[in-house]
Short mmCIF file of C-alpha atoms in Angstrom, two decimals:
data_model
loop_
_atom_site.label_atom_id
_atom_site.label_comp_id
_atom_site.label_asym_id
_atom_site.label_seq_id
_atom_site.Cartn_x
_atom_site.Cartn_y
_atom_site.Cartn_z
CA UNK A 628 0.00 0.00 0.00
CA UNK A 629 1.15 3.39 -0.44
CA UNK A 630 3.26 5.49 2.07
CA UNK A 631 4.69 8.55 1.60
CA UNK A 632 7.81 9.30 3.29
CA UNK A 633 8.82 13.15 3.91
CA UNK A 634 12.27 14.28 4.44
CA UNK A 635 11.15 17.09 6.26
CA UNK A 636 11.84 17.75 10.26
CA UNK A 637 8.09 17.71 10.78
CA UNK A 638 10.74 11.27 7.86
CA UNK A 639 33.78 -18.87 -3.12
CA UNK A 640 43.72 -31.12 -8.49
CA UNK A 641 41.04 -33.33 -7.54
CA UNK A 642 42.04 -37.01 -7.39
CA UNK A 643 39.91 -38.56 -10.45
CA UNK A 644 37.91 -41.06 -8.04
CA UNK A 645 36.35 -38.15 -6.15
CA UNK A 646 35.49 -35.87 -8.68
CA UNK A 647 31.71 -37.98 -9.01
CA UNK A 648 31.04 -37.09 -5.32
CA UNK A 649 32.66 -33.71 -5.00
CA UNK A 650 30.77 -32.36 -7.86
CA UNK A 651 27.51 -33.88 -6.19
CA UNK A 652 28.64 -31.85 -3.00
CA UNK A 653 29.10 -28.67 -4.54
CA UNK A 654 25.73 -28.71 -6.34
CA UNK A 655 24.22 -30.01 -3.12
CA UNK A 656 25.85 -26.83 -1.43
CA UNK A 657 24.90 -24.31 -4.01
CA UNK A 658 20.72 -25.68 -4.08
CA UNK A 659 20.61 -25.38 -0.32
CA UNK A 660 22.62 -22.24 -0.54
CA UNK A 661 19.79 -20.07 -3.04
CA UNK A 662 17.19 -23.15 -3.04
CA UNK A 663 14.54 -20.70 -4.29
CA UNK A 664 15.08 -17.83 -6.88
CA UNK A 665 14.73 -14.80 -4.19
CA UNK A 666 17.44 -16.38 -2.11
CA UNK A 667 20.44 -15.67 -4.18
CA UNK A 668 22.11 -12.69 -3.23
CA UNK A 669 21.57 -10.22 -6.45
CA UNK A 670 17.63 -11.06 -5.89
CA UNK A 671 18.04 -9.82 -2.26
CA UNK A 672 19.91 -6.65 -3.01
CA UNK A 673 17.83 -5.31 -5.86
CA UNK A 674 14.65 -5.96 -3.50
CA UNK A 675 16.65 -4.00 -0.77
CA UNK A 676 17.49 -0.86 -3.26
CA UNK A 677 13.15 -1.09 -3.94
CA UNK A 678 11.67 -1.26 -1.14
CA UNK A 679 13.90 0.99 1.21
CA UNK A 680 15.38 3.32 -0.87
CA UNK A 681 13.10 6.71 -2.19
CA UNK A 682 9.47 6.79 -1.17
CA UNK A 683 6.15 5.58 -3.09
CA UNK A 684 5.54 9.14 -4.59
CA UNK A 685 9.30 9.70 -5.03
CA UNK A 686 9.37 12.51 -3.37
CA UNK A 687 12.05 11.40 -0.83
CA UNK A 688 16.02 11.00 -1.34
CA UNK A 689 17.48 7.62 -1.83
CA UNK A 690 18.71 6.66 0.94
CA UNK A 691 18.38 4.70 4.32
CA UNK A 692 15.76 5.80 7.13
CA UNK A 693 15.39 3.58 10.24
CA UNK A 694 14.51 3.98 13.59
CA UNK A 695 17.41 5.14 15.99
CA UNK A 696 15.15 5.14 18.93
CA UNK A 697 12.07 3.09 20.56
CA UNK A 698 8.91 2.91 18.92
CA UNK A 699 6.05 3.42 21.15
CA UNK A 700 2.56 3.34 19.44
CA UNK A 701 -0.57 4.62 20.46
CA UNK A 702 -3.77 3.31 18.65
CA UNK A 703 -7.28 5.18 18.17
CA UNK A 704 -9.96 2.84 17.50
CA UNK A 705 -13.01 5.30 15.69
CA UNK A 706 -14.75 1.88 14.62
CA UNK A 707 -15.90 -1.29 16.14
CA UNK A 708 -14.37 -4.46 16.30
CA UNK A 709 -11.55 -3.41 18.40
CA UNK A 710 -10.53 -6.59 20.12
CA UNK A 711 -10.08 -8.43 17.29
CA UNK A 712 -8.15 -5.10 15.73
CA UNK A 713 -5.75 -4.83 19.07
CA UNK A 714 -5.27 -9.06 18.63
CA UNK A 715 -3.97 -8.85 15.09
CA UNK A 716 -1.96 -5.69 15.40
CA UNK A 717 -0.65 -6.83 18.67
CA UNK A 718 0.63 -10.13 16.52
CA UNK A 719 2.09 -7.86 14.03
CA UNK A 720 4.39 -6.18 16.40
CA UNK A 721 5.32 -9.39 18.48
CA UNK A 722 6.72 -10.62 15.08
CA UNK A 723 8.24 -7.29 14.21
CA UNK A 724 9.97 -7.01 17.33
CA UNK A 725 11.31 -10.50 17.16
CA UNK A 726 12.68 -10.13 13.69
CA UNK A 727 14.60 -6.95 14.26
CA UNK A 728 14.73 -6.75 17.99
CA UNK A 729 13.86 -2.93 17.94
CA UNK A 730 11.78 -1.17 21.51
CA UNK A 731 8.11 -1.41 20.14
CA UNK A 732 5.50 -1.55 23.15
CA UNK A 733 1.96 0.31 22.64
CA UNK A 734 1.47 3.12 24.79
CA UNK A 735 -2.35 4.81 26.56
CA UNK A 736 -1.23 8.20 26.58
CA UNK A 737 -0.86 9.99 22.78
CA UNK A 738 1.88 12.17 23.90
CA UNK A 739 4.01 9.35 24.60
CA UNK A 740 3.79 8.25 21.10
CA UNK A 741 5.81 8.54 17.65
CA UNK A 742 3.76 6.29 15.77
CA UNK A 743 -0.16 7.01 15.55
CA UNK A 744 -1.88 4.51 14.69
CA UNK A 745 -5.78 4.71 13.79
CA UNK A 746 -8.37 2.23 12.65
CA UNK A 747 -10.91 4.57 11.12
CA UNK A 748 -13.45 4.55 8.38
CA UNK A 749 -13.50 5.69 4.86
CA UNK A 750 -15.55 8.59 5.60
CA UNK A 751 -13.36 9.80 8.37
CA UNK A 752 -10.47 9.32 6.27
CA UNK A 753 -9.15 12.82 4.22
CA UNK A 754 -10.24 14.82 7.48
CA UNK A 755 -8.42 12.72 9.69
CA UNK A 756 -5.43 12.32 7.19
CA UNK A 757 -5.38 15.76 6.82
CA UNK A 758 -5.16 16.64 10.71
CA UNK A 759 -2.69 14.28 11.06
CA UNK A 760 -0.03 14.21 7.87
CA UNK A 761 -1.54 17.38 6.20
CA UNK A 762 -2.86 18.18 2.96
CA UNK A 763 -0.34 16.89 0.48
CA UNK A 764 -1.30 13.57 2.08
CA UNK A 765 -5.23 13.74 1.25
CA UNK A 766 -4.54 13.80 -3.05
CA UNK A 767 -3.14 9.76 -2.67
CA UNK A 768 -6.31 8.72 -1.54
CA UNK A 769 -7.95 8.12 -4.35
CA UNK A 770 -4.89 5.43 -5.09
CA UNK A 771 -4.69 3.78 -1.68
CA UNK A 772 -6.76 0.95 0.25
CA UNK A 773 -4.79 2.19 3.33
CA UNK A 774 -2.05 4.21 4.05
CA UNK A 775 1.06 5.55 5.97
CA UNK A 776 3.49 8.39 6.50
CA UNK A 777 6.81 8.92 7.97
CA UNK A 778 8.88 11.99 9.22
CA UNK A 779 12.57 11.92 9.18
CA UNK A 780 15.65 13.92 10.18
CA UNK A 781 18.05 15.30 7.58
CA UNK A 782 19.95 12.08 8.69
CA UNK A 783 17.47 10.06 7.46
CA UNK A 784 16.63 8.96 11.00
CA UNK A 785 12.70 8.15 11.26
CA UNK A 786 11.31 10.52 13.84
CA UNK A 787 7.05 9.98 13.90
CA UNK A 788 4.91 7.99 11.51
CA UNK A 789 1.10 7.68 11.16
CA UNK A 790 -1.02 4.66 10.10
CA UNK A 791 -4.28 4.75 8.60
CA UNK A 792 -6.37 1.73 7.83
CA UNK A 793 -10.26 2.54 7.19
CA UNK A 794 -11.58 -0.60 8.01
CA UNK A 795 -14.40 -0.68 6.01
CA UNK A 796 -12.58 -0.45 3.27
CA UNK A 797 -9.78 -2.71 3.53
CA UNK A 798 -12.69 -5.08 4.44
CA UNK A 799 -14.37 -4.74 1.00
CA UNK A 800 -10.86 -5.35 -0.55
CA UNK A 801 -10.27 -8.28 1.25
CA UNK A 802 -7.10 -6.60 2.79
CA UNK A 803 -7.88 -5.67 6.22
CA UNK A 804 -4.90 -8.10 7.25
CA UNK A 805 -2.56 -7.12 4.91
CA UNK A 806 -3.10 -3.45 5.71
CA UNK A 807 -2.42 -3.95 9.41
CA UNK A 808 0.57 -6.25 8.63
CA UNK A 809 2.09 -4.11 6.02
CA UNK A 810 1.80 -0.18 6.85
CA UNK A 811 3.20 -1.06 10.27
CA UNK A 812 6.01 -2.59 8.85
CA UNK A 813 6.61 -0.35 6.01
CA UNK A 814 7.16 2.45 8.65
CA UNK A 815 10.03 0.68 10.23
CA UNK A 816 11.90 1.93 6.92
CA UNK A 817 10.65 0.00 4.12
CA UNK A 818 8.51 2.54 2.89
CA UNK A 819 8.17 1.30 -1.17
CA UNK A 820 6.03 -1.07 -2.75
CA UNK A 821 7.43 -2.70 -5.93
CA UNK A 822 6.07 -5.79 -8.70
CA UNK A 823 9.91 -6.72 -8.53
CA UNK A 824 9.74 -7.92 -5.10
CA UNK A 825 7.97 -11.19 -5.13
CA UNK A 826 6.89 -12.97 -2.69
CA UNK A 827 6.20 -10.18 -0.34
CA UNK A 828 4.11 -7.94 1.16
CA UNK A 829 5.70 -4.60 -0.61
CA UNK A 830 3.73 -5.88 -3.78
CA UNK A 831 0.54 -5.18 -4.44
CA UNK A 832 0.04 -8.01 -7.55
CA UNK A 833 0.83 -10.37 -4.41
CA UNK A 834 -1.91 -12.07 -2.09
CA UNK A 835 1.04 -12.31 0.68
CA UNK A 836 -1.21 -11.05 4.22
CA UNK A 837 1.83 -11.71 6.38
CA UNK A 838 5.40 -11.22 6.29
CA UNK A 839 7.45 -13.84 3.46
CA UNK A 840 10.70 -15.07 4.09
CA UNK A 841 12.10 -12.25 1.70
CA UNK A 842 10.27 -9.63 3.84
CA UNK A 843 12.43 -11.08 6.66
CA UNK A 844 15.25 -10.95 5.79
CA UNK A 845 14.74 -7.32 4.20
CA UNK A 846 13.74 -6.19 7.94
CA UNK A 847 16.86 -7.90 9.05
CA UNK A 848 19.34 -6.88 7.08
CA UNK A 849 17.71 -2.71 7.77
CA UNK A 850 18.23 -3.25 11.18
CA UNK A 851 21.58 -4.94 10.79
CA UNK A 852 23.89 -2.33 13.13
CA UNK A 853 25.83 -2.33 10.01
CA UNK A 854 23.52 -0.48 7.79
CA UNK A 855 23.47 3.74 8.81
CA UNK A 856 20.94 5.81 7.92
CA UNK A 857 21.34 8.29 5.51
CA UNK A 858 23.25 5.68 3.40
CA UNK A 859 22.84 5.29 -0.56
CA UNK A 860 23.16 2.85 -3.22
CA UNK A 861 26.98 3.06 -4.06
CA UNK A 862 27.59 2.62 -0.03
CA UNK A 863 25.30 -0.04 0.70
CA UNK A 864 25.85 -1.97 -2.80
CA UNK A 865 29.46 -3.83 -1.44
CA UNK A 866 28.05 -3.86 2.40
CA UNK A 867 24.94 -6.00 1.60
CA UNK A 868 26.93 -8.10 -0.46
CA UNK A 869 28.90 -8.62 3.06
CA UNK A 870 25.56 -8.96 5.45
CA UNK A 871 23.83 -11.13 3.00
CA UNK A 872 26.65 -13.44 3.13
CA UNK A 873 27.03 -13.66 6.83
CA UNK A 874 22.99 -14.42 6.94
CA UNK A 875 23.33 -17.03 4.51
CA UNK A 876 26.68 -18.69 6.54
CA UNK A 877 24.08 -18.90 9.84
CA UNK A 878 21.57 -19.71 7.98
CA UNK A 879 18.80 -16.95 8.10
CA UNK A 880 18.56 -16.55 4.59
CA UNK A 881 17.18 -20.11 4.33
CA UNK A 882 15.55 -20.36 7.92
CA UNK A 883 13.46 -17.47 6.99
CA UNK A 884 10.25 -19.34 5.41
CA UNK A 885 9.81 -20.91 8.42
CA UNK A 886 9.98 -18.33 10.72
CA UNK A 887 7.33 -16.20 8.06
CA UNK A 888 5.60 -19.59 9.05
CA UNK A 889 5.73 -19.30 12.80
CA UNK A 890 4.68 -15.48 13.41
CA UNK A 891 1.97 -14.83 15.98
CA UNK A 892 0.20 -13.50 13.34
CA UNK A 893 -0.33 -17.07 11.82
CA UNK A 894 -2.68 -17.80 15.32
CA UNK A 895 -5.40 -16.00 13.04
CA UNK A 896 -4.66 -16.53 9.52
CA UNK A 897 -3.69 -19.38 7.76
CA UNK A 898 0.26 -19.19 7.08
#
């Protein structure tokens, strides 16, 4: 779904009677080493330079924005159903905070908050958007099922962001899930969606509700101490190839499927 990020300070000589099984070995290695085609490394980078780097309306620099600080989220329900909204966004940040291991707890109070979070209705929506993000926000309505905004230092350091999902809408869409799952986690610093990510969440052709393995290991390697914000292709280019390389050495890169299949999130949908 669309967010729109603001840079503003308001976002690797045989003997001849091995060669049969050493071959088999190193084929063996490679499969389990990529086994499926977003696992090799190039696949990983290029979804890492689409999904974190610019903004949805490109009105943002390319570079890095993460969170240098805790997250603490306060959440305005303006429509029923709140239980089972607080159950599957409470999911959604259990998972998030075990993939990254960033501060996120929910918060009562709003002034203790710098993420707002609101499950609202379509016809609350531009007004509240408005009061909230301002007016440039309101003109991507028209293009978005639900939505989200960031505000960042000059540093590219992710100060505040604001989630929107009008539930009666993502309910007509069939994406009430999917909007929970994915503006939360698009705020983190992930802020693009893209067709040449597949499978994940950052792309709208997909029917992904909950994090993929790729998504993973994209939220991984953001919050990797390694990776600055403020950083841009030409930096990050020969340091990914580095971090993907460790992940795929301890074995993240191909645990990650199963741990998209063991989120707290899957308690209520079918993973």
């Amino acid at each position: 779904m669309p967010i729109r990020a603001s840079t503003k300070p308001l976002y690797f000589r045989f003997k001849k009677t091995n060669c049969l099984s050493i071959i088999f070995m190193l084929v063996c290695l490679n499969t389990h080493g990529a086994s499926q085609p977003w696992q090799k490394t190039a696949f990983i980078t290029n979804s890492f330079f689409e999904v974190a780097l610019g903004s949805e309306y490109g009105n943002a620099a390319l570079k890095v924005r993460k969170w240098d600080r805790p997250l603490r989220i306060f959440v305005e329900h303006q429509v029923s159903d709140k239980a089972l909204h607080n159950a599957l966004l409470n999911a959604q940040l259990k998972d998030l905070r075990r993939i990254t291991k960033l501060d996120i707890r929910r918060v009562k109070i709003q002034s203790q908050a710098n993420i707002r979070y609101y499950f609202t209705s379509q016809k609350k929506l531009p007004a509240l958007v408005q009061s909230v993000s301002g007016k440039g926000t309101v003109k991507h309505l028209n293009t978005a099922v639900c939505l989200a905004t960031i505000r960042t230092g000059k540093n590219g350091s992710i100060q505040s962001a604001a989630v929107f999902i009008p539930v009666d809408q993502a309910r007509m869409h069939a994406k009430l899930v999917s909007c929970i799952v994915e503006e939360i986690t698009q705020v983190l610093g992930l802020p693009r969606d893209s067709d040449a990510v597949f499978p994940s969440i950052f792309n709208d052709r997909s029917t992904n509700d909950y994090l993929t393995g790729l998504d993973v290991v994209l939220l991984k390697i953001l919050y990797n101490p390694k990776i600055k914000t403020g950083m841009m292709k030409s930096t990050l280019k020969p340091l990914l190839k580095n971090i993907i390389a460790a992940m795929r050495v301890s074995g993240e890169i191909q645990q990650s499927t199963q741990v998209s299949r063991s989120l707290a999130l899957c308690e209520f949908i079918d993973c």
